[in-house]
């Protein structure tokens, strides 16, 4: 440090951009913006936001179905193993990147500018997901309002949207016992309400002719975007308070539904079906792949939400503890949701006189057809229906907050002086743009577009992004340097478990998932409808576009450097000169090379690079880094 200060003092004339703020008077420095970026108002804000982000709709309508179709209780073996190998390490890695740098998904790639395309790919993926995810919230709002009545509208046939196939699937009883009705070639009122009234899918000839806009859905989608905008209006300072309700209230409703479900006749039949271990399923690779996919998507790794939330933490926040709280809490919530769902499905199975596997479905079919039908069989059915959809609403909003905050944070971190003072206006423009792009989903054939987005927007492209991130951090930046950064931040280095997962186990698992998804590729479909080839091609291109962002980003990074191709690659893969903690007081070790007397959080080396550089300064900085590394090795 003395050498650096000496070199600085030898300069007789200080260029403007090397002056301290006191030297420049009232001149506005373009580097001192960390303080106005904002932070969580409390540690619990961050923890609840992460819980709300991870615990979403998939915990209710995807995990229970995957569990019972992949060995019941035996599915928990690969599920928790994949959580340990893939989920927890990647979760901790993304939180560490965000908290250490206090930067969003784009600017965080100062760690290695060569891979900045991975950040752009994240934004593309999360943008596409946010468009259709809010449409699902709009469906939930539609059902929520429909539940505010004395009789649920999907309880009976005889409405204008019903057909001759509509049949109220109840058990007819006589003096000799229960006789199940013949359910062949019949449709439940709840299914026709969903497809013919809510979606009005009969008005569309397919994905190529979506038909007219459904104005009731259009208004519900508008309301969904208004709610999201109001909650993220002031960034994490507003959304961090909203999650105190949206992240905790679903647990209260889930507990109520669970208690009500297990007290129903036939509930044990559904729970037994859900949890009965079938260990022979563990011999199938499909079960292990399904477990890894469930972990991968339920934790939200790779979407940038975790990185964004962590970037608003204080530098020494204990994200190691938070990682285990959120990941294990997410897993336990999924299991509890399975009990709540299958206890009701067991009751429904007994009432209809059919096996549980004939009433159980995954995805929107469970939330908007099967469970609403089950609600009609309960006393006070509108009350239980309202609670269920209110739970889905709060679960969905938390994830949507994260998606929008990720996009807004990433762009404002890239252009802080243009956008950060107008963050609320920029957030509003993003919401308006996404609402307009989502209008296609409110048409008669909107469900076809939603399925296409769901199948391709975050499929193999997301896996490529996460694999790239993992390899860039551990192989290019270096596992030792990354662990040193975590030690600076948390006071300890990650152990062998995390290192082994980051270096080998997690990338290998993700690569296996990627290969499996390609080999087992199946064209999209919705019910009996098969998507035309052009729609399949559009979906594949959607997934490939996010992948192509990575080499495109590499090309841009290489072109910005000078020298031969190899020299350009080397320079672009190194951390940017201003990589490190955002605040000067958190810069220790190799990151202490800041401008003497300056209040700026940027290190001196960035000024050298920006203005052509001075060899003596660069050599001095290298010597400082070398001395720091030697000191750290001696401490180890």
Coordinates of C-alpha atoms in Angstrom, one line a residue:
X1 CA 0.0 0.0 0.0
X2 CA 2.9 2.3 0.7
X3 CA 4.2 1.7 -2.8
X4 CA 0.9 2.6 -4.3
X5 CA 0.6 5.8 -2.2
X6 CA 4.2 6.7 -3.2
X7 CA 3.4 6.3 -6.9
X8 CA 0.4 8.4 -6.5
X9 CA 2.3 11.2 -4.7
X10 CA 5.0 11.3 -7.4
X11 CA 2.4 12.5 -10.0
X12 CA 2.8 16.3 -10.1
X13 CA -0.5 16.9 -12.0
X14 CA -3.6 14.9 -11.1
X15 CA -6.0 14.4 -14.0
X16 CA -9.6 15.4 -13.3
X17 CA -10.9 11.8 -13.0
X18 CA -8.2 11.0 -10.5
X19 CA -9.1 13.8 -8.2
X20 CA -10.8 13.2 -4.9
X21 CA -14.3 14.7 -4.4
X22 CA -12.8 17.4 -2.2
X23 CA -10.4 18.4 -5.0
X24 CA -13.2 18.6 -7.6
X25 CA -15.6 20.6 -5.5
X26 CA -19.2 20.1 -6.6
X27 CA -18.4 18.0 -9.6
X28 CA -20.6 14.9 -9.7
X29 CA -18.6 11.7 -9.8
X30 CA -20.0 8.9 -11.9
X31 CA -18.7 6.3 -9.5
X32 CA -20.2 7.2 -6.1
X33 CA -23.6 5.7 -6.4
X34 CA -23.6 2.8 -4.0
X35 CA -25.3 4.7 -1.2
X36 CA -28.4 5.5 -3.2
X37 CA -28.9 2.0 -4.6
X38 CA -30.9 1.0 -1.5
X39 CA -30.9 -1.9 0.9
X40 CA -33.3 -4.1 2.7
X41 CA -34.7 -2.3 5.8
X42 CA -34.1 -5.4 7.8
X43 CA -32.6 -8.9 7.6
X44 CA -36.0 -10.5 7.8
X45 CA -37.0 -8.7 4.6
X46 CA -34.4 -10.6 2.6
X47 CA -35.2 -13.9 4.2
X48 CA -38.9 -13.7 3.6
X49 CA -38.4 -12.4 0.1
X50 CA -36.3 -15.5 -0.7
X51 CA -38.9 -17.8 0.9
X52 CA -41.7 -16.2 -1.1
X53 CA -39.7 -16.4 -4.3
X54 CA -38.9 -20.1 -3.9
X55 CA -42.2 -21.2 -2.4
X56 CA -44.5 -20.7 -5.3
X57 CA -47.2 -22.3 -7.4
X58 CA -45.0 -25.2 -8.3
X59 CA -44.9 -26.4 -4.7
X60 CA -48.7 -26.8 -4.8
X61 CA -49.4 -28.2 -8.3
X62 CA -46.1 -29.8 -9.4
X63 CA -44.3 -31.5 -6.5
X64 CA -47.2 -33.6 -5.2
X65 CA -47.9 -35.0 -8.7
X66 CA -44.2 -35.7 -9.3
X67 CA -43.9 -37.5 -6.0
X68 CA -46.8 -39.9 -6.4
X69 CA -45.9 -40.7 -10.1
X70 CA -42.2 -41.4 -9.2
X71 CA -42.4 -43.8 -6.3
X72 CA -44.4 -41.9 -3.6
X73 CA -42.3 -41.8 -0.4
X74 CA -39.3 -43.3 -2.2
X75 CA -39.2 -40.1 -4.3
X76 CA -37.9 -38.2 -1.3
X77 CA -34.6 -40.1 -1.4
X78 CA -33.5 -38.7 -4.8
X79 CA -35.3 -35.4 -4.0
X80 CA -33.2 -34.6 -0.9
X81 CA -30.0 -36.1 -2.5
X82 CA -30.4 -33.7 -5.5
X83 CA -31.2 -30.9 -3.1
X84 CA -27.8 -31.5 -1.4
X85 CA -25.9 -32.0 -4.7
X86 CA -27.5 -29.3 -6.9
X87 CA -30.0 -27.1 -5.0
X88 CA -28.1 -25.9 -1.9
X89 CA -24.7 -25.3 -3.5
X90 CA -26.1 -23.4 -6.5
X91 CA -28.4 -21.4 -4.2
X92 CA -25.5 -20.4 -2.1
X93 CA -23.3 -19.6 -5.1
X94 CA -25.9 -17.2 -6.5
X95 CA -26.5 -15.5 -3.2
X96 CA -22.7 -15.0 -2.7
X97 CA -22.3 -13.4 -6.1
X98 CA -25.0 -10.9 -5.5
X99 CA -24.1 -10.0 -1.9
X100 CA -20.4 -9.7 -2.5
X101 CA -20.7 -7.3 -5.5
X102 CA -24.0 -5.5 -4.7
X103 CA -24.8 -5.7 -8.4
X104 CA -27.6 -7.1 -10.5
X105 CA -27.5 -10.0 -13.1
X106 CA -25.8 -7.9 -15.8
X107 CA -23.3 -5.7 -13.9
X108 CA -22.2 -8.7 -11.7
X109 CA -20.3 -10.0 -14.7
X110 CA -17.6 -7.6 -13.9
X111 CA -16.3 -10.8 -12.3
X112 CA -15.5 -12.0 -15.9
X113 CA -16.8 -9.7 -18.7
X114 CA -16.4 -12.5 -21.2
X115 CA -19.5 -14.2 -19.8
X116 CA -21.8 -11.1 -19.6
X117 CA -24.0 -12.7 -22.2
X118 CA -25.1 -15.1 -19.4
X119 CA -26.6 -12.2 -17.6
X120 CA -28.4 -11.0 -20.8
X121 CA -29.7 -14.5 -21.2
X122 CA -31.1 -14.5 -17.6
X123 CA -33.0 -11.3 -18.4
X124 CA -34.5 -12.7 -21.5
X125 CA -35.6 -15.8 -19.7
X126 CA -37.0 -14.0 -16.7
X127 CA -38.8 -11.5 -19.0
X128 CA -40.6 -14.3 -20.9
X129 CA -41.5 -16.1 -17.7
X130 CA -42.8 -12.9 -16.1
X131 CA -45.2 -12.4 -19.1
X132 CA -47.0 -15.7 -18.8
X133 CA -46.6 -16.1 -15.0
X134 CA -48.7 -13.0 -14.4
X135 CA -51.3 -14.5 -16.7
X136 CA -51.6 -17.4 -14.3
X137 CA -52.0 -14.9 -11.5
X138 CA -54.8 -13.3 -13.6
X139 CA -56.6 -16.7 -13.8
X140 CA -56.3 -17.0 -10.0
X141 CA -57.8 -13.5 -9.6
X142 CA -60.7 -14.6 -11.9
X143 CA -61.4 -17.6 -9.7
X144 CA -61.0 -15.5 -6.6
X145 CA -63.7 -13.1 -7.6
X146 CA -65.9 -16.0 -8.8
X147 CA -65.7 -17.6 -5.3
X148 CA -67.4 -14.5 -3.8
X149 CA -70.8 -16.0 -4.2
X150 CA -73.2 -18.3 -2.3
X151 CA -72.9 -21.0 -5.0
X152 CA -69.8 -21.7 -7.0
X153 CA -70.4 -21.2 -10.7
X154 CA -68.6 -24.5 -11.6
X155 CA -70.7 -26.5 -9.2
X156 CA -73.6 -27.4 -11.5
X157 CA -74.3 -28.0 -15.2
X158 CA -77.0 -26.2 -17.1
X159 CA -75.1 -23.0 -17.8
X160 CA -74.7 -21.5 -21.2
X161 CA -71.1 -22.8 -21.5
X162 CA -72.0 -26.3 -20.6
X163 CA -72.5 -29.1 -23.2
X164 CA -74.4 -32.3 -23.2
X165 CA -71.4 -34.1 -21.9
X166 CA -71.5 -32.1 -18.7
X167 CA -72.2 -34.3 -15.7
X168 CA -72.2 -33.5 -12.0
X169 CA -69.8 -36.2 -10.9
X170 CA -71.4 -37.2 -7.6
X171 CA -72.1 -40.6 -6.1
X172 CA -75.7 -41.6 -6.4
X173 CA -76.9 -43.5 -3.4
X174 CA -79.8 -45.8 -2.8
X175 CA -80.8 -48.1 0.0
X176 CA -78.3 -50.8 -1.0
X177 CA -75.2 -48.6 -0.9
X178 CA -73.2 -46.4 -3.1
X179 CA -73.2 -46.9 -6.8
X180 CA -70.8 -44.9 -8.8
X181 CA -72.1 -43.2 -11.9
X182 CA -70.7 -44.2 -15.3
X183 CA -68.1 -41.5 -15.9
X184 CA -67.2 -42.6 -19.4
X185 CA -67.3 -39.8 -22.0
X186 CA -68.5 -37.2 -19.5
X187 CA -67.0 -33.9 -18.4
X188 CA -67.2 -32.3 -15.0
X189 CA -68.7 -28.8 -14.6
X190 CA -65.4 -27.5 -13.3
X191 CA -63.6 -28.6 -16.4
X192 CA -66.1 -27.0 -18.7
X193 CA -66.1 -23.8 -16.6
X194 CA -62.3 -23.7 -17.0
X195 CA -62.0 -24.5 -20.7
X196 CA -65.3 -23.1 -22.1
X197 CA -66.0 -20.1 -19.9
X198 CA -62.7 -18.9 -18.4
X199 CA -60.5 -19.7 -21.4
X200 CA -63.3 -19.8 -24.0
X201 CA -61.0 -22.0 -26.0
X202 CA -63.7 -23.2 -28.3
X203 CA -63.5 -19.7 -29.9
X204 CA -60.0 -20.5 -31.2
X205 CA -59.0 -22.8 -34.1
X206 CA -55.5 -23.2 -32.7
X207 CA -52.4 -21.2 -31.8
X208 CA -52.3 -19.7 -35.3
X209 CA -55.8 -18.2 -34.9
X210 CA -56.1 -17.0 -31.3
X211 CA -59.5 -15.4 -31.7
X212 CA -60.8 -12.4 -29.8
X213 CA -59.6 -10.9 -26.5
X214 CA -61.5 -12.1 -23.4
X215 CA -62.1 -8.7 -21.7
X216 CA -62.7 -10.2 -18.3
X217 CA -59.3 -11.9 -18.5
X218 CA -57.8 -8.7 -19.9
X219 CA -59.0 -6.8 -16.9
X220 CA -57.8 -9.4 -14.5
X221 CA -54.4 -9.3 -16.1
X222 CA -54.4 -5.5 -15.8
X223 CA -55.2 -5.8 -12.1
X224 CA -52.4 -8.3 -11.6
X225 CA -49.9 -5.9 -13.2
X226 CA -51.2 -3.0 -11.2
X227 CA -50.7 -5.0 -7.9
X228 CA -47.2 -6.0 -8.9
X229 CA -46.3 -2.4 -9.9
X230 CA -47.6 -0.9 -6.6
X231 CA -45.7 -3.5 -4.6
X232 CA -42.3 -2.9 -6.4
X233 CA -42.9 0.9 -6.7
X234 CA -40.1 1.7 -4.3
X235 CA -38.0 -1.4 -5.0
X236 CA -37.0 -3.6 -2.1
X237 CA -38.1 -1.0 0.4
X238 CA -41.8 -1.6 -0.6
X239 CA -41.7 -5.3 -1.8
X240 CA -39.6 -6.1 1.3
X241 CA -42.6 -5.1 3.5
X242 CA -45.3 -6.7 1.3
X243 CA -43.6 -10.1 1.7
X244 CA -44.3 -10.0 5.5
X245 CA -47.8 -10.8 4.4
X246 CA -47.5 -12.6 1.1
X247 CA -44.7 -15.0 2.3
X248 CA -46.3 -15.9 5.6
X249 CA -50.1 -15.9 5.0
X250 CA -50.0 -18.8 2.6
X251 CA -48.7 -21.0 5.4
X252 CA -51.7 -20.1 7.5
X253 CA -54.0 -21.0 4.7
X254 CA -52.1 -24.2 3.8
X255 CA -52.4 -25.2 7.5
X256 CA -56.1 -24.6 7.4
X257 CA -56.5 -26.6 4.2
X258 CA -54.4 -29.4 5.6
X259 CA -56.4 -29.6 8.8
X260 CA -59.7 -29.6 6.8
X261 CA -58.3 -32.1 4.4
X262 CA -57.1 -34.7 6.8
X263 CA -60.5 -34.6 8.7
X264 CA -62.4 -35.6 5.5
X265 CA -63.6 -39.1 5.0
X266 CA -61.3 -40.9 2.6
X267 CA -58.4 -38.5 3.2
X268 CA -56.1 -41.3 4.4
X269 CA -56.7 -43.0 1.0
X270 CA -55.2 -40.1 -0.8
X271 CA -52.3 -39.6 1.6
X272 CA -51.5 -43.3 1.4
X273 CA -51.5 -43.0 -2.4
X274 CA -49.2 -40.0 -2.2
X275 CA -46.6 -41.4 0.2
X276 CA -46.6 -45.2 -0.2
X277 CA -42.9 -46.0 -1.0
X278 CA -42.3 -47.8 -4.2
X279 CA -38.5 -48.3 -4.0
X280 CA -38.3 -50.1 -7.4
X281 CA -38.8 -46.7 -9.0
X282 CA -35.3 -45.7 -7.7
X283 CA -33.8 -48.0 -10.3
X284 CA -35.2 -45.8 -13.1
X285 CA -33.1 -42.8 -14.2
X286 CA -36.3 -40.9 -14.9
X287 CA -37.0 -40.6 -11.2
X288 CA -33.6 -39.1 -10.5
X289 CA -34.0 -36.7 -13.4
X290 CA -37.5 -35.7 -12.2
X291 CA -36.1 -35.0 -8.7
X292 CA -33.3 -32.9 -10.0
X293 CA -35.7 -30.9 -12.3
X294 CA -38.0 -30.3 -9.3
X295 CA -35.2 -29.0 -7.2
X296 CA -33.8 -26.9 -10.1
X297 CA -37.0 -25.1 -10.9
X298 CA -38.5 -24.8 -7.4
X299 CA -35.5 -23.0 -6.0
X300 CA -35.5 -20.5 -8.9
X301 CA -31.8 -20.8 -9.5
X302 CA -30.6 -19.1 -12.7
X303 CA -33.5 -16.7 -13.0
X304 CA -31.4 -13.9 -11.3
X305 CA -34.0 -13.4 -8.5
X306 CA -31.7 -14.7 -5.8
X307 CA -28.7 -12.8 -7.0
X308 CA -30.8 -9.6 -7.2
X309 CA -32.2 -10.0 -3.7
X310 CA -28.8 -10.7 -2.2
X311 CA -27.3 -7.6 -3.9
X312 CA -29.4 -5.5 -1.5
X313 CA -28.0 -7.1 1.6
X314 CA -25.4 -5.6 3.9
X315 CA -22.0 -7.0 3.1
X316 CA -21.7 -9.3 6.1
X317 CA -25.3 -10.8 6.0
X318 CA -25.2 -14.5 7.0
X319 CA -26.4 -15.9 3.7
X320 CA -24.9 -19.3 4.6
X321 CA -27.5 -19.7 7.3
X322 CA -30.2 -18.2 5.1
X323 CA -29.4 -20.7 2.3
X324 CA -30.2 -23.7 4.5
X325 CA -33.3 -22.0 6.0
X326 CA -34.8 -21.3 2.6
X327 CA -33.9 -24.5 0.7
X328 CA -35.0 -26.8 3.5
X329 CA -38.1 -24.7 4.2
X330 CA -39.0 -24.9 0.5
X331 CA -38.7 -28.7 0.5
X332 CA -40.8 -29.1 3.7
X333 CA -43.4 -26.8 2.3
X334 CA -43.6 -28.9 -0.9
X335 CA -44.2 -32.0 1.2
X336 CA -46.8 -30.4 3.4
X337 CA -48.6 -29.1 0.3
X338 CA -48.7 -32.7 -0.9
X339 CA -50.6 -33.7 2.2
X340 CA -53.1 -30.9 1.8
X341 CA -53.7 -31.7 -1.8
X342 CA -53.9 -35.5 -1.6
X343 CA -56.0 -35.5 1.5
X344 CA -58.7 -33.6 -0.5
X345 CA -58.1 -35.8 -3.6
X346 CA -58.6 -38.9 -1.4
X347 CA -61.9 -37.5 -0.2
X348 CA -62.8 -36.7 -3.8
X349 CA -61.9 -40.2 -4.9
X350 CA -64.2 -41.7 -2.3
X351 CA -67.1 -39.5 -3.2
X352 CA -66.8 -40.2 -6.9
X353 CA -66.0 -43.8 -6.5
X354 CA -62.9 -43.8 -8.7
X355 CA -59.2 -44.4 -8.0
X356 CA -57.1 -41.5 -6.8
X357 CA -54.9 -41.6 -9.9
X358 CA -58.0 -40.7 -12.0
X359 CA -58.6 -37.5 -10.2
X360 CA -55.0 -36.4 -9.6
X361 CA -53.5 -34.0 -12.2
X362 CA -50.4 -31.8 -12.4
X363 CA -50.1 -28.1 -13.3
X364 CA -53.1 -25.8 -14.0
X365 CA -55.4 -28.8 -14.3
X366 CA -55.0 -29.4 -10.6
X367 CA -55.5 -25.7 -9.6
X368 CA -58.3 -24.8 -11.9
X369 CA -60.2 -28.0 -12.5
X370 CA -59.6 -30.8 -9.9
X371 CA -59.3 -28.8 -6.7
X372 CA -62.2 -26.4 -7.5
X373 CA -64.3 -29.5 -8.2
X374 CA -63.3 -30.9 -4.8
X375 CA -64.3 -27.6 -3.1
X376 CA -67.9 -28.0 -4.4
X377 CA -68.2 -31.2 -2.4
X378 CA -67.4 -29.5 0.9
X379 CA -69.7 -27.6 3.2
X380 CA -69.1 -23.8 2.9
X381 CA -67.5 -24.5 -0.5
X382 CA -67.2 -20.8 -1.5
X383 CA -65.2 -20.1 1.7
X384 CA -62.7 -22.9 1.1
X385 CA -62.5 -22.0 -2.6
X386 CA -61.7 -18.4 -1.7
X387 CA -59.0 -19.5 0.7
X388 CA -57.4 -21.8 -1.8
X389 CA -57.2 -19.2 -4.6
X390 CA -56.1 -16.5 -2.1
X391 CA -53.2 -18.8 -1.2
X392 CA -52.3 -19.3 -4.8
X393 CA -52.4 -15.5 -5.3
X394 CA -50.0 -14.7 -2.5
X395 CA -47.7 -17.6 -3.6
X396 CA -47.6 -16.3 -7.2
X397 CA -47.1 -12.6 -6.4
X398 CA -43.9 -13.3 -4.4
X399 CA -42.3 -14.9 -7.4
X400 CA -43.5 -12.2 -9.7
X401 CA -42.1 -9.5 -7.5
X402 CA -38.7 -11.2 -7.8
X403 CA -39.0 -11.5 -11.6
X404 CA -39.7 -7.8 -12.0
X405 CA -37.2 -6.6 -9.5
X406 CA -34.5 -8.7 -11.3
X407 CA -35.2 -6.9 -14.6
X408 CA -35.4 -3.4 -13.1
X409 CA -32.3 -3.9 -11.0
X410 CA -30.2 -5.4 -13.8
X411 CA -31.0 -2.5 -16.2
X412 CA -30.7 0.3 -13.6
X413 CA -27.3 -1.1 -12.4
X414 CA -26.1 -0.8 -16.0
X415 CA -27.3 2.8 -16.4
X416 CA -27.4 4.1 -12.8
X417 CA -27.4 7.8 -13.5
X418 CA -30.0 7.7 -16.1
X419 CA -32.5 5.2 -14.6
X420 CA -31.9 5.0 -10.8
X421 CA -33.4 8.4 -10.0
X422 CA -36.4 7.4 -12.1
X423 CA -36.6 3.8 -11.0
X424 CA -40.4 4.0 -10.3
X425 CA -41.1 5.4 -13.8
X426 CA -38.9 2.7 -15.4
X427 CA -40.6 0.0 -13.4
X428 CA -44.0 1.3 -14.6
X429 CA -42.8 1.3 -18.2
X430 CA -41.7 -2.3 -17.8
X431 CA -45.0 -3.4 -16.4
X432 CA -46.9 -1.6 -19.2
X433 CA -44.8 -3.2 -21.9
X434 CA -45.2 -6.7 -20.4
X435 CA -48.9 -6.2 -20.0
X436 CA -49.2 -5.3 -23.7
X437 CA -47.1 -8.3 -24.7
X438 CA -49.2 -10.5 -22.5
X439 CA -52.5 -9.5 -24.2
X440 CA -52.1 -12.4 -26.6
X441 CA -52.6 -14.7 -23.6
X442 CA -56.0 -13.2 -22.9
X443 CA -57.5 -14.3 -26.2
X444 CA -59.6 -17.4 -26.9
X445 CA -56.4 -19.3 -27.8
X446 CA -54.3 -17.7 -25.2
X447 CA -53.7 -21.0 -23.4
X448 CA -51.9 -22.4 -26.4
X449 CA -49.4 -19.5 -26.3
X450 CA -49.1 -19.8 -22.5
X451 CA -48.2 -23.5 -22.9
X452 CA -45.6 -22.7 -25.6
X453 CA -44.0 -20.1 -23.3
X454 CA -44.0 -22.4 -20.4
X455 CA -42.5 -25.3 -22.3
X456 CA -39.6 -23.4 -24.0
X457 CA -38.9 -20.0 -22.3
X458 CA -37.1 -21.6 -19.3
X459 CA -36.2 -25.1 -20.4
X460 CA -32.8 -26.0 -21.8
X461 CA -31.8 -22.4 -22.1
X462 CA -31.9 -21.9 -18.3
X463 CA -29.8 -25.0 -17.8
X464 CA -27.2 -23.7 -20.2
X465 CA -27.1 -20.4 -18.3
X466 CA -26.6 -22.0 -14.9
X467 CA -23.9 -24.3 -16.2
X468 CA -22.1 -21.4 -17.8
X469 CA -22.4 -19.4 -14.5
X470 CA -21.1 -22.3 -12.4
X471 CA -18.1 -22.9 -14.7
X472 CA -17.3 -19.2 -15.2
X473 CA -17.1 -18.6 -11.4
X474 CA -15.3 -21.8 -10.4
X475 CA -13.0 -22.4 -13.5
X476 CA -12.4 -19.0 -15.1
X477 CA -12.5 -16.7 -12.0
X478 CA -11.2 -19.5 -9.9
X479 CA -12.6 -21.5 -7.0
X480 CA -9.8 -20.3 -4.7
X481 CA -10.5 -16.6 -5.4
X482 CA -14.3 -17.1 -5.0
X483 CA -13.8 -18.9 -1.7
X484 CA -11.4 -16.1 -0.6
X485 CA -14.2 -13.5 -1.5
X486 CA -16.7 -15.5 0.6
X487 CA -14.2 -15.6 3.5
X488 CA -13.8 -11.8 3.3
X489 CA -17.6 -11.5 3.4
X490 CA -18.7 -14.1 5.9
X491 CA -15.5 -14.8 7.9
X492 CA -15.0 -18.4 6.8
X493 CA -14.3 -20.3 3.6
X494 CA -16.8 -22.8 2.1
X495 CA -15.8 -26.4 3.0
X496 CA -15.0 -29.4 0.8
X497 CA -18.7 -30.1 0.3
X498 CA -19.4 -26.8 -1.5
X499 CA -16.2 -26.9 -3.4
X500 CA -16.8 -30.4 -4.7
X501 CA -20.4 -29.5 -5.8
X502 CA -19.4 -26.3 -7.5
X503 CA -16.4 -27.9 -9.3
X504 CA -17.9 -31.3 -10.3
X505 CA -21.2 -32.5 -8.9
X506 CA -23.5 -29.6 -9.7
X507 CA -22.3 -29.0 -13.3
X508 CA -22.3 -32.7 -14.0
X509 CA -25.9 -33.0 -12.8
X510 CA -27.0 -30.0 -14.8
X511 CA -25.3 -31.4 -17.9
X512 CA -27.1 -34.7 -17.4
X513 CA -30.4 -32.8 -17.1
X514 CA -29.6 -30.9 -20.3
X515 CA -28.8 -34.1 -22.2
X516 CA -31.9 -35.8 -20.9
X517 CA -34.2 -32.9 -21.9
X518 CA -32.8 -33.0 -25.4
X519 CA -32.9 -36.8 -25.8
X520 CA -36.4 -37.1 -24.3
X521 CA -37.7 -34.1 -26.2
X522 CA -41.5 -34.2 -26.9
X523 CA -43.5 -31.7 -28.9
X524 CA -45.8 -29.5 -26.9
X525 CA -49.4 -30.3 -26.6
X526 CA -52.5 -29.1 -24.7
X527 CA -55.0 -31.8 -24.1
X528 CA -55.7 -33.4 -27.5
X529 CA -54.3 -30.4 -29.4
X530 CA -50.9 -30.8 -31.1
X531 CA -48.9 -27.8 -31.9
X532 CA -48.1 -27.2 -35.6
X533 CA -44.4 -27.4 -36.7
X534 CA -44.0 -23.7 -37.0
X535 CA -45.1 -23.2 -33.4
X536 CA -42.6 -25.9 -32.3
X537 CA -39.8 -24.2 -34.3
X538 CA -40.8 -20.9 -32.6
X539 CA -40.5 -22.4 -29.2
X540 CA -37.1 -24.0 -30.0
X541 CA -35.8 -20.7 -31.3
X542 CA -37.1 -19.0 -28.1
X543 CA -34.9 -21.4 -26.1
X544 CA -32.0 -21.1 -28.4
X545 CA -32.1 -17.3 -28.3
X546 CA -31.2 -17.3 -24.6
X547 CA -28.3 -19.7 -25.3
X548 CA -27.0 -17.5 -28.2
X549 CA -26.8 -14.6 -25.9
X550 CA -23.7 -16.2 -24.3
X551 CA -21.5 -16.4 -27.4
X552 CA -22.8 -13.0 -28.6
X553 CA -21.7 -11.5 -25.3
X554 CA -18.3 -13.1 -25.7
X555 CA -17.9 -11.6 -29.1
X556 CA -18.7 -8.1 -27.8
X557 CA -16.3 -8.5 -24.9
X558 CA -13.5 -9.7 -27.1
X559 CA -14.0 -6.9 -29.7
X560 CA -13.7 -4.3 -26.9
X561 CA -10.2 -5.5 -26.0
X562 CA -6.9 -5.0 -27.8
X563 CA -4.2 -7.3 -29.0
X564 CA -4.3 -10.7 -30.5
X565 CA -7.3 -13.0 -30.2
X566 CA -5.7 -14.9 -27.3
X567 CA -4.7 -11.7 -25.6
X568 CA -8.3 -10.4 -26.0
X569 CA -9.7 -13.6 -24.6
X570 CA -7.4 -13.4 -21.6
X571 CA -8.2 -9.8 -20.9
X572 CA -11.9 -10.3 -21.3
X573 CA -12.0 -13.2 -18.9
X574 CA -10.2 -11.4 -16.1
X575 CA -12.2 -9.5 -13.5
X576 CA -12.9 -5.9 -14.4
X577 CA -10.7 -3.4 -12.6
X578 CA -13.6 -2.2 -10.4
X579 CA -14.7 -5.7 -9.4
X580 CA -15.2 -6.2 -5.7
X581 CA -17.3 -5.0 -2.8
X582 CA -19.3 -1.8 -3.6
X583 CA -18.3 0.1 -0.4
X584 CA -14.8 1.2 0.4
X585 CA -15.0 0.1 4.0
X586 CA -15.7 -3.5 2.9
X587 CA -12.6 -3.6 0.6
X588 CA -9.8 -5.6 2.2
X589 CA -7.0 -7.8 0.9
X590 CA -6.5 -7.3 -2.8
X591 CA -9.4 -4.9 -3.0
X592 CA -7.8 -2.1 -0.9
X593 CA -6.2 -0.5 -3.9
X594 CA -8.6 2.5 -3.8
X595 CA -7.7 6.1 -4.6
X596 CA -6.0 7.6 -1.5
X597 CA -8.4 10.1 0.2
X598 CA -11.2 9.4 -2.2
X599 CA -14.7 8.6 -1.0
X600 CA -15.3 6.6 -4.2
X601 CA -15.9 2.9 -3.8
X602 CA -14.1 2.2 -7.1
X603 CA -10.5 1.0 -7.0
X604 CA -7.7 3.1 -8.5
X605 CA -7.1 0.5 -11.2
X606 CA -10.4 1.3 -13.0
X607 CA -9.3 4.9 -13.6
X608 CA -6.0 3.7 -15.0
X609 CA -7.8 1.3 -17.4
X610 CA -10.4 3.8 -18.4
X611 CA -7.9 6.4 -19.5
X612 CA -5.3 4.3 -21.2
X613 CA -3.4 3.2 -18.1
X614 CA 0.0 4.1 -16.7
X615 CA 2.4 1.2 -16.5
X616 CA 3.9 2.1 -13.2
X617 CA 0.5 2.2 -11.6
X618 CA -0.5 -1.1 -13.1
X619 CA 2.7 -2.8 -11.9
X620 CA 2.2 -1.3 -8.5
X621 CA -1.3 -2.7 -8.3
X622 CA 0.0 -6.1 -9.3
X623 CA 2.6 -5.9 -6.6
X624 CA -0.1 -5.0 -4.0
X625 CA -2.1 -8.0 -5.2
X626 CA 0.9 -10.3 -4.9
X627 CA 1.8 -9.1 -1.4
X628 CA -1.9 -9.6 -0.4
X629 CA -2.0 -13.1 -1.7
X630 CA 1.2 -14.0 0.1
X631 CA -0.2 -12.6 3.3
X632 CA -3.4 -14.7 2.9
X633 CA -1.4 -17.9 2.2
X634 CA 0.7 -17.4 5.3
X635 CA -2.6 -16.9 7.3
X636 CA -3.9 -20.2 5.9

